[in-house]
XYZ file of C-alpha atoms in Angstrom:
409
model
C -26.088 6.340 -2.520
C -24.098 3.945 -0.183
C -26.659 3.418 2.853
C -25.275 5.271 6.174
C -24.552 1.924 8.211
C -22.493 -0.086 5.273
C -20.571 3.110 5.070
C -19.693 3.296 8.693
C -18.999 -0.904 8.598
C -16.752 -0.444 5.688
C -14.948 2.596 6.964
C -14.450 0.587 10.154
C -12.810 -2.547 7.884
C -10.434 0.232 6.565
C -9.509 2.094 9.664
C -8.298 -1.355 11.412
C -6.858 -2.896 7.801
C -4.124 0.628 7.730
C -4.130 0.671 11.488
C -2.692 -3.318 11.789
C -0.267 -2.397 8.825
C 0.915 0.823 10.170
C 1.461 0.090 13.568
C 4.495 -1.994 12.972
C 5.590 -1.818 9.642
C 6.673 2.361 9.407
C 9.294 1.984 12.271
C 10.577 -1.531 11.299
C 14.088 -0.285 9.865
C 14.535 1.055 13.285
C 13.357 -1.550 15.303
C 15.852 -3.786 12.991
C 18.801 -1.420 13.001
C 18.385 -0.994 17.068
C 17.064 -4.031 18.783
C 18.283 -6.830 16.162
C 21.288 -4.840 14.828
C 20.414 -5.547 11.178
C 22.195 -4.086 8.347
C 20.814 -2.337 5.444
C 20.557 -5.616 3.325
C 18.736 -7.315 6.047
C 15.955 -4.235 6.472
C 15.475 -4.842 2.951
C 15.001 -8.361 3.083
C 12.614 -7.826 5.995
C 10.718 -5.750 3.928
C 10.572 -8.331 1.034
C 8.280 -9.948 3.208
C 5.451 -7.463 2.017
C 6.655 -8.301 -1.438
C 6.217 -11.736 -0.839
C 2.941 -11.727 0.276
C 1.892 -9.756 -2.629
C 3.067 -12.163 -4.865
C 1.294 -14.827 -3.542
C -2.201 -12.769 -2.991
C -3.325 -13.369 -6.255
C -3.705 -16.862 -6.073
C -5.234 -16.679 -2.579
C -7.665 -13.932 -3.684
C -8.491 -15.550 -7.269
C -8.852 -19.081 -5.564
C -10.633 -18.403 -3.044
C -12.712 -14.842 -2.809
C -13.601 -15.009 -6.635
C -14.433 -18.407 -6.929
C -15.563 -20.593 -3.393
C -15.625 -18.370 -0.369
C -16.907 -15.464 1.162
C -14.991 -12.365 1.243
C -15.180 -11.109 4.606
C -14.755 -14.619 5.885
C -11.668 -15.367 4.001
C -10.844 -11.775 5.308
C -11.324 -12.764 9.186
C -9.478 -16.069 8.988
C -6.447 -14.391 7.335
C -6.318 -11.488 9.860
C -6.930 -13.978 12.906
C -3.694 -15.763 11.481
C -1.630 -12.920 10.997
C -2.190 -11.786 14.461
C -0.643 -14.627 15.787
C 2.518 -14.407 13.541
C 2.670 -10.480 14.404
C 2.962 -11.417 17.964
C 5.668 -14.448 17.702
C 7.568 -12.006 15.603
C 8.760 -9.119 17.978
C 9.360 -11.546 20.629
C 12.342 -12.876 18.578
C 15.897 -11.991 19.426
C 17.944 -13.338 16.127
C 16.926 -11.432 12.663
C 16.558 -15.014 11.337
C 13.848 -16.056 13.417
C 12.192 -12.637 13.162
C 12.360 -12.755 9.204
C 10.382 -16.624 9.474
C 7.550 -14.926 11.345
C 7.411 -11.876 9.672
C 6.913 -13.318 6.096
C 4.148 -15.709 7.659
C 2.591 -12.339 8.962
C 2.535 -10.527 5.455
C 1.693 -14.117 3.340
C -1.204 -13.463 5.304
C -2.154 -9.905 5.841
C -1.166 -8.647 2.135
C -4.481 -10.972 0.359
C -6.335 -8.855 2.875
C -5.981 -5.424 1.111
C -7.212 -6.772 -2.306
C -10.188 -8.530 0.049
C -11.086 -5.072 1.959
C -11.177 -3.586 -1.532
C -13.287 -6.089 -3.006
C -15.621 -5.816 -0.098
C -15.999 -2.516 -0.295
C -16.288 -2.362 -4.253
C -19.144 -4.979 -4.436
C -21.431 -2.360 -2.248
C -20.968 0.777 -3.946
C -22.763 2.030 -7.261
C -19.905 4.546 -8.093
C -16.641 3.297 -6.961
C -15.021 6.751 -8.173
C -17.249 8.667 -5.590
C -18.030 6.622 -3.046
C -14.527 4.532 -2.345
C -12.376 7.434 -1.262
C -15.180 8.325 1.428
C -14.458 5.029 3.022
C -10.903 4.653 2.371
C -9.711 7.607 4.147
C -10.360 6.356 7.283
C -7.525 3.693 6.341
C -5.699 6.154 6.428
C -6.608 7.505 9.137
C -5.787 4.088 11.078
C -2.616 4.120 10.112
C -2.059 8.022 11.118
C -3.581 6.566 14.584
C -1.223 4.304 14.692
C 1.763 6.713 14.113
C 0.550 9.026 16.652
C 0.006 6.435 19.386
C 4.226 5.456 18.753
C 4.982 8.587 19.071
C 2.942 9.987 22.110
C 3.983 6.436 23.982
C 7.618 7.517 23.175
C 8.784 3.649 21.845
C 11.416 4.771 19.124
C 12.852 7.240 21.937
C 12.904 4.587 24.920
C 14.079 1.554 23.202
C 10.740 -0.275 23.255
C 9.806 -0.372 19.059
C 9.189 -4.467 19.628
C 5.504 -2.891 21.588
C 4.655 -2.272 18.002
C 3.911 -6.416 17.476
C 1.676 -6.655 20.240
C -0.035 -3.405 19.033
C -0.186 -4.229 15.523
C -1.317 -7.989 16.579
C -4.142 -6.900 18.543
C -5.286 -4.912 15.698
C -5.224 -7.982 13.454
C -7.326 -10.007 15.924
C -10.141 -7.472 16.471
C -10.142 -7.218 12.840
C -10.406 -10.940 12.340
C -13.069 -11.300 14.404
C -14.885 -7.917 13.185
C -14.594 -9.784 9.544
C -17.314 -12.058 10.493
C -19.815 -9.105 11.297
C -19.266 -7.425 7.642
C -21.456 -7.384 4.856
C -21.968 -10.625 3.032
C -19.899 -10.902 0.048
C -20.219 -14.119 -1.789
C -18.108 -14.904 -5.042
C -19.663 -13.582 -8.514
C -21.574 -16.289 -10.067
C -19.831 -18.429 -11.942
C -20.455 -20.135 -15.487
C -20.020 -23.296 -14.692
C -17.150 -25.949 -12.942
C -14.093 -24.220 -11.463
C -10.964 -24.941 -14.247
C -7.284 -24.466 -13.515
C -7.602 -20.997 -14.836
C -10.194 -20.558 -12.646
C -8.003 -21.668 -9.893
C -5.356 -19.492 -10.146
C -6.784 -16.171 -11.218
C -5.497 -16.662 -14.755
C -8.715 -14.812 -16.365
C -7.318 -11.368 -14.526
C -4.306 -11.802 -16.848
C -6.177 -11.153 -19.673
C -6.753 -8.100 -18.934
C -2.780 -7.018 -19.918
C -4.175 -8.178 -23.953
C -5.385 -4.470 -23.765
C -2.542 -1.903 -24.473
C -3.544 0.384 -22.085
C -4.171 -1.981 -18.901
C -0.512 -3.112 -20.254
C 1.537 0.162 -19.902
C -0.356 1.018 -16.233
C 0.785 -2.870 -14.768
C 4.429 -2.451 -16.016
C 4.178 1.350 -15.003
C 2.925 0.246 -11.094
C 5.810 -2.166 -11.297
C 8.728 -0.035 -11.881
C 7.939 2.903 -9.786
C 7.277 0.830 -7.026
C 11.486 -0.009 -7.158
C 11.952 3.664 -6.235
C 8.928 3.282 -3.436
C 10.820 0.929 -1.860
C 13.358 3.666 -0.858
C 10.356 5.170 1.374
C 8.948 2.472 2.638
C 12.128 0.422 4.296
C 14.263 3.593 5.198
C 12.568 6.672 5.731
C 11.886 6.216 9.348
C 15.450 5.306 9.863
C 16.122 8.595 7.832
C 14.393 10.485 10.126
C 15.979 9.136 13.514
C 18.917 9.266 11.528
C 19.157 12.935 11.189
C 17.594 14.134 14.470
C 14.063 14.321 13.561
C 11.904 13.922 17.119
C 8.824 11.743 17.555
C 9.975 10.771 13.561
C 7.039 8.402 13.343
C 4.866 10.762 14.595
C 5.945 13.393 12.002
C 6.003 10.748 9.288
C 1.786 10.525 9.839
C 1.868 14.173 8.312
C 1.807 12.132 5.045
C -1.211 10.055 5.852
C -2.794 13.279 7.019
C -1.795 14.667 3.584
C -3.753 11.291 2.442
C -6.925 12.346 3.915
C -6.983 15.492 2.152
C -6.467 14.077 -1.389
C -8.429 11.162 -1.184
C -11.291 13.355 -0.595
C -10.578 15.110 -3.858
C -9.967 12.268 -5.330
C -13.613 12.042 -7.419
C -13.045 15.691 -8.106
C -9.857 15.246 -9.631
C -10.479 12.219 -11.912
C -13.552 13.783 -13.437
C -11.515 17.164 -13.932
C -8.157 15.553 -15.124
C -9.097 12.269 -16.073
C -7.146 9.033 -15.361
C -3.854 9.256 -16.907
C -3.342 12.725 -15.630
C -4.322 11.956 -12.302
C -1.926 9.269 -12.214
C 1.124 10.807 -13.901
C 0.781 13.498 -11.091
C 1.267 10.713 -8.570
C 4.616 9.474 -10.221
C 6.044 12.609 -10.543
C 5.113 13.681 -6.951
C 7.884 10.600 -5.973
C 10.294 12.374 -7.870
C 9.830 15.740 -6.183
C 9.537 14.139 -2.419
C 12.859 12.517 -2.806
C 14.336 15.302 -3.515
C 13.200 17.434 -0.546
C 14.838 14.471 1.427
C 17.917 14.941 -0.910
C 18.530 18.439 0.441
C 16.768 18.275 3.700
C 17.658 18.232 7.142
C 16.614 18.497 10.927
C 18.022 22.159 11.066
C 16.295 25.162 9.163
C 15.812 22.704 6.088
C 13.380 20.328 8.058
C 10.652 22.283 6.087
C 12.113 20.495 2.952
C 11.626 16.955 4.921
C 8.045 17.568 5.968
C 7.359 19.038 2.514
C 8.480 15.679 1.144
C 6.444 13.570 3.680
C 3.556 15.850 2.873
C 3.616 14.667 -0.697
C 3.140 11.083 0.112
C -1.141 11.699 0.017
C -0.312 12.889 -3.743
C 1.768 9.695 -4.590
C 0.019 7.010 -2.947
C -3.610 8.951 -3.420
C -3.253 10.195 -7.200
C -1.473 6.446 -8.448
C -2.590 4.034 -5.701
C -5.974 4.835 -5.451
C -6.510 5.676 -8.786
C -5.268 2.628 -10.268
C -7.575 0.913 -7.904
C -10.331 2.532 -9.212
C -9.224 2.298 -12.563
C -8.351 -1.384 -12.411
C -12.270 -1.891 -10.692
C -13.937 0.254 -13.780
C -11.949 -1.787 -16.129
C -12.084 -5.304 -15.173
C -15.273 -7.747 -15.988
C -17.159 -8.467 -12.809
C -16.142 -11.686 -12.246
C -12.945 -11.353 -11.871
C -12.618 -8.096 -9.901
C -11.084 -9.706 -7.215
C -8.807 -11.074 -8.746
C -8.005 -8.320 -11.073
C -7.275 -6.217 -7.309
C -5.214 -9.156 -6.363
C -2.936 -8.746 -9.641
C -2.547 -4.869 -9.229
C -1.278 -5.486 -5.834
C 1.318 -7.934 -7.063
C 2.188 -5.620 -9.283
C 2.837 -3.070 -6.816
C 3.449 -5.022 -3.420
C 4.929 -7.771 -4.986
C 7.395 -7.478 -8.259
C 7.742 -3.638 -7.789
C 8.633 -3.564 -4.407
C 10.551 -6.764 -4.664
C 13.246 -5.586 -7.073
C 13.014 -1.767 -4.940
C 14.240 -4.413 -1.833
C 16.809 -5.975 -3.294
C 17.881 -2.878 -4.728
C 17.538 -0.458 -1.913
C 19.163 -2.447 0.879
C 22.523 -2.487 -1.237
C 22.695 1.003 -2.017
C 22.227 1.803 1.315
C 24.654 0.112 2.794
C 26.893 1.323 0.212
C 26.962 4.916 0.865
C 27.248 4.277 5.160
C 29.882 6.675 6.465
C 32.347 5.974 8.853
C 30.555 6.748 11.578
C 27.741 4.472 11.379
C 25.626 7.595 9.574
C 24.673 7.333 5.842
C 25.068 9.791 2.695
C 20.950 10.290 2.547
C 21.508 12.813 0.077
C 23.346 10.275 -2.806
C 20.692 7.725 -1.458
C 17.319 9.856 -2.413
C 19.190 11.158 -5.525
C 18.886 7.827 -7.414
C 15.055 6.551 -6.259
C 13.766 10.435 -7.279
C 16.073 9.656 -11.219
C 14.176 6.408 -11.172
C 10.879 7.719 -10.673
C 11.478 10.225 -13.497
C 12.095 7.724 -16.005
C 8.945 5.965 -14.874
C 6.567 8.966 -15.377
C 8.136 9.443 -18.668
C 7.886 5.615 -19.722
C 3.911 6.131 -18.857
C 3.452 9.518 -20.139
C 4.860 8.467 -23.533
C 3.160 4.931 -23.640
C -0.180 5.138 -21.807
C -3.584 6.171 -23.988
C -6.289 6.567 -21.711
C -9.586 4.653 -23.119
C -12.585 6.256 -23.432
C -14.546 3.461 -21.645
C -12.744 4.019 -18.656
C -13.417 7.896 -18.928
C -16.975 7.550 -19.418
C -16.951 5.824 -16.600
C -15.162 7.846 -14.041
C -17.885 10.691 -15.131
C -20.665 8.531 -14.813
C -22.774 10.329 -12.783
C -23.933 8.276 -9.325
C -27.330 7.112 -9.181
C-alpha cells in the first residue's frame, strides 16, 4: 500500500505538473491566430517547441536524475526556470520573439514529466495499481485549468496572453513545492559515470527486444496524427462556434479521470497490447466525429470526439508508461521514461508539426475559415495505419503480463 501522505504529496506534484501545462498550451493556436496573427505553419512551429523539449529530455533526465541528482530537486530547478520563460513569453508582441521564449519554456518543463513519473514510480510497490490513483489528479489540473479560461471568459474577451502569467505562476509554486517532495536519489550505480552513462545510452537497449521495438516506433507514428489535436483543436472549436471551447475541450480530461481509474482493471482484464491498441484506434474514431461535426445539432459528434481523448491518451499514454516502468531494469527507469517521451513528445509530434501546420493552411477557405472536415479525414487514415502496423507487429511478453497481474503487496 502507498502510505496516505506520499499519496496526497504525489497527487499534489501531478495536479500542478497538468495544471502549468494546460493552462497555456490548449488555447495557444488561438492566442497565435488572434493576438500574434500567426498562420497555420507558425502554430505548428510553436508547437514544435514541446517536441523540442522532448527531444532533449532524455539527456537531461539520463544525465542528471539517473545518475548525479535528486529527482525532485532537478524537478524544482527546472519548473522555477520555466516559470520565468512562461512569463517573458506572452508579453511578446512579434511571433519571433514569442517562439525564443516559448521553446526555452518547454526545453525546460518537458524533462519534468519523465521526472514527476519517476518520482512517483520509485514510491509505489505496484505501479499498475497505484499510479493511475495519483495521476488523475494531473488530470484534473489541467481540467482546472480549462475551466478557470473559460469561466474568466479570456478566449471570448481577447485576453488568451493571461494564460502565461497563469501557467507561470503554476510553474513557480511547483518549483518551489519540488523541494518539499519525497527524496528521490539516483539508483545506485556500479561504478564511475561513462559516456553511456552520460547520455542515457543504456535506455536504448531496451529497443534490442522486439517487442519494446514495435511499441517505440508505434508511439512515434501515431503521435504525427496527435499532433492534429493538440495544435488545432481549440482553434477548431472557436472556429466553428463552439462557446467557452476550452472549457468544453476539459470534457476530455474529465473523460481522463474516468479511465485512468479503470486503468488497473483493464490491463489485468485485457492485457497490454489490447489495452493499447484500443487507445490508437480511439484516435481514429475521435477524428472522425470532428470530420462530420459541427456547432449545430451535430455538436454531439464534437463532444463525443473530445470525450474519447481519456481512451487515447489513458489506454496508450498511460499504459505505455506503465509498461515501459515494468519493463525497464531499475537503473535506468528514468531514463527509459525520458526515451518514451521523446518518442512521443519529441520525434512523433515533431514530424505531426511539420506536417499538420501545412495541411492546414492548405485547405483555408476564402474567407479566412478552414475545410475541418478534409483536415480530420487524413490524421483519423493515419492513425488507422498505425493501429494496424502494431496490431500486426507487436507480441506482448509474458514478463510484462505477469507483471501487470502481480498482485500488490
Amino acid at each position: 500500500m502507498l502510505d496516505p501522505l506520499t499519496r496526497v504529496r504525489l497527487s499534489a506534484m501531478m495536479f500542478l505538473e497538468f495544471f502549468v501545462w494546460g493552462a497555456w498550451f490548449v488555447t495557444l493556436g488561438t492566442y497565435l491566430a488572434a493576438d500574434l496573427g500567426a498562420s497555420g505553419s507558425q502554430i505548428a512551429l510553436a508547437f514544435l517547441t514541446q517536441s523540442l523539449g522532448a527531444i532533449l529530455a532524455p539527456f537531461i533526465v539520463g544525465l542528471i536524475a539517473d545518475r548525479f541528482f535528486a529527482a525532485q530537486r532537478i524537478l524544482g530547478v527546472l519548473h522555477l526556470f520555466s516559470a520565468v520563460m512562461l512569463f517573458l513569453a506572452g508579453r511578446q508582441d512579434d511571433f519571433g520573439a514569442f517562439f525564443a521564449f516559448a521553446l526555452l519554456a518547454m526545453i525546460s518543463f518537458m524533462p519534468t514529466l519523465a521526472l514527476a513519473n519517476s518520482i512517483s514510480f520509485r514510491r509505489m510497490h505496484s505501479p499498475e495499481k497505484q499510479f493511475p490513483a495519483v495521476r488523475v489528479f494531473g488530470t484534473i489540473g489541467w481540467i482546472i485549468a480549462g475551466l478557470l479560461i473559460g469561466w474568466l471568459g479570456w478566449e471570448t474577451g481577447g485576453a488568451l496572453a493571461n494564460t502565461f502569467v497563469m501557467a507561470a505562476i503554476g510553474s513557480a509554486l511547483l518549483g518551489v513545492y519540488a523541494f518539499t517532495l519525497p527524496h528521490t536519489p539516483p539508483s545506485p550505480s556500479d561504478g564511475p559515470a561513462t559516456v553511456r552513462d552520460v547520455l542515457g545510452l543504456d535506455a536504448l537497449a531496451l529497443l534490442k527486444s522486439r517487442s519494446y521495438l514495435v511499441f517505440f516506433i508505434a508511439s512515434v507514428l501515431i503521435c504525427i496524427p496527435l499532433a492534429f489535436y493538440y495544435n488545432f483543436t481549440n482553434l477548431y472549436l472557436n472556429e466553428i462556434g463552439v462557446s467557452g471551447a476550452a472549457a468544453v475541450q476539459s470534457l476530455g480530461q474529465v473523460s481522463e479521470v474516468l479511465f485512468l481509474l479503470i486503468m488497473p482493471f483493464m490491463l489485468k482484464k485485457l492485457g497490454v497490447k489490447r489495452t493499447l491498441l484500443i487507445g490508437m484506434l480511439a484516435w481514429a474514431v475521435r477524428y472522425v466525429c470532428f470530420a462530420f461535426g459541427d456547432a449545430g445539432s451535430l455538436i454531439w459528434l464534437v463532444v463525443l470526439g473530445l470525450v474519447l481523448h481519456g481512451v487515447c491518451y489513458d489506454f496508450f499514454f498511460v499504459a505505455g508508461q506503465i509498461y515501459t516502468d515494468r519493463f525497464a531494469p531499475a537503473k535506468v527507469r528514468s531514463a527509459a521514461q525520458g526515451l518514451i517521451s521523446l518518442a512521443t513528445y519529441g520525434v512523433g509530434l515533431l514530424i505531426g508539426s511539420l506536417i499538420s501546420g501545412p495541411i492546414v493552411d492548405a485547405f483555408l477557405a476564402a474567407d479566412g475559415t478552414h475545410r475541418w472536415q478534409i483536415i480530420w479525414l487524413i490524421p483519423a487514415g493515419l492513425a488507422v495505419v498505425v493501429t494496424l502496423f502494431f496490431a500486426a507487429l507487436f507480441r506482448e511478453q509474458k514478463e510484462v503480463e505477469a507483471a501487470v497481474e502481480e498482485p500488490a503487496p
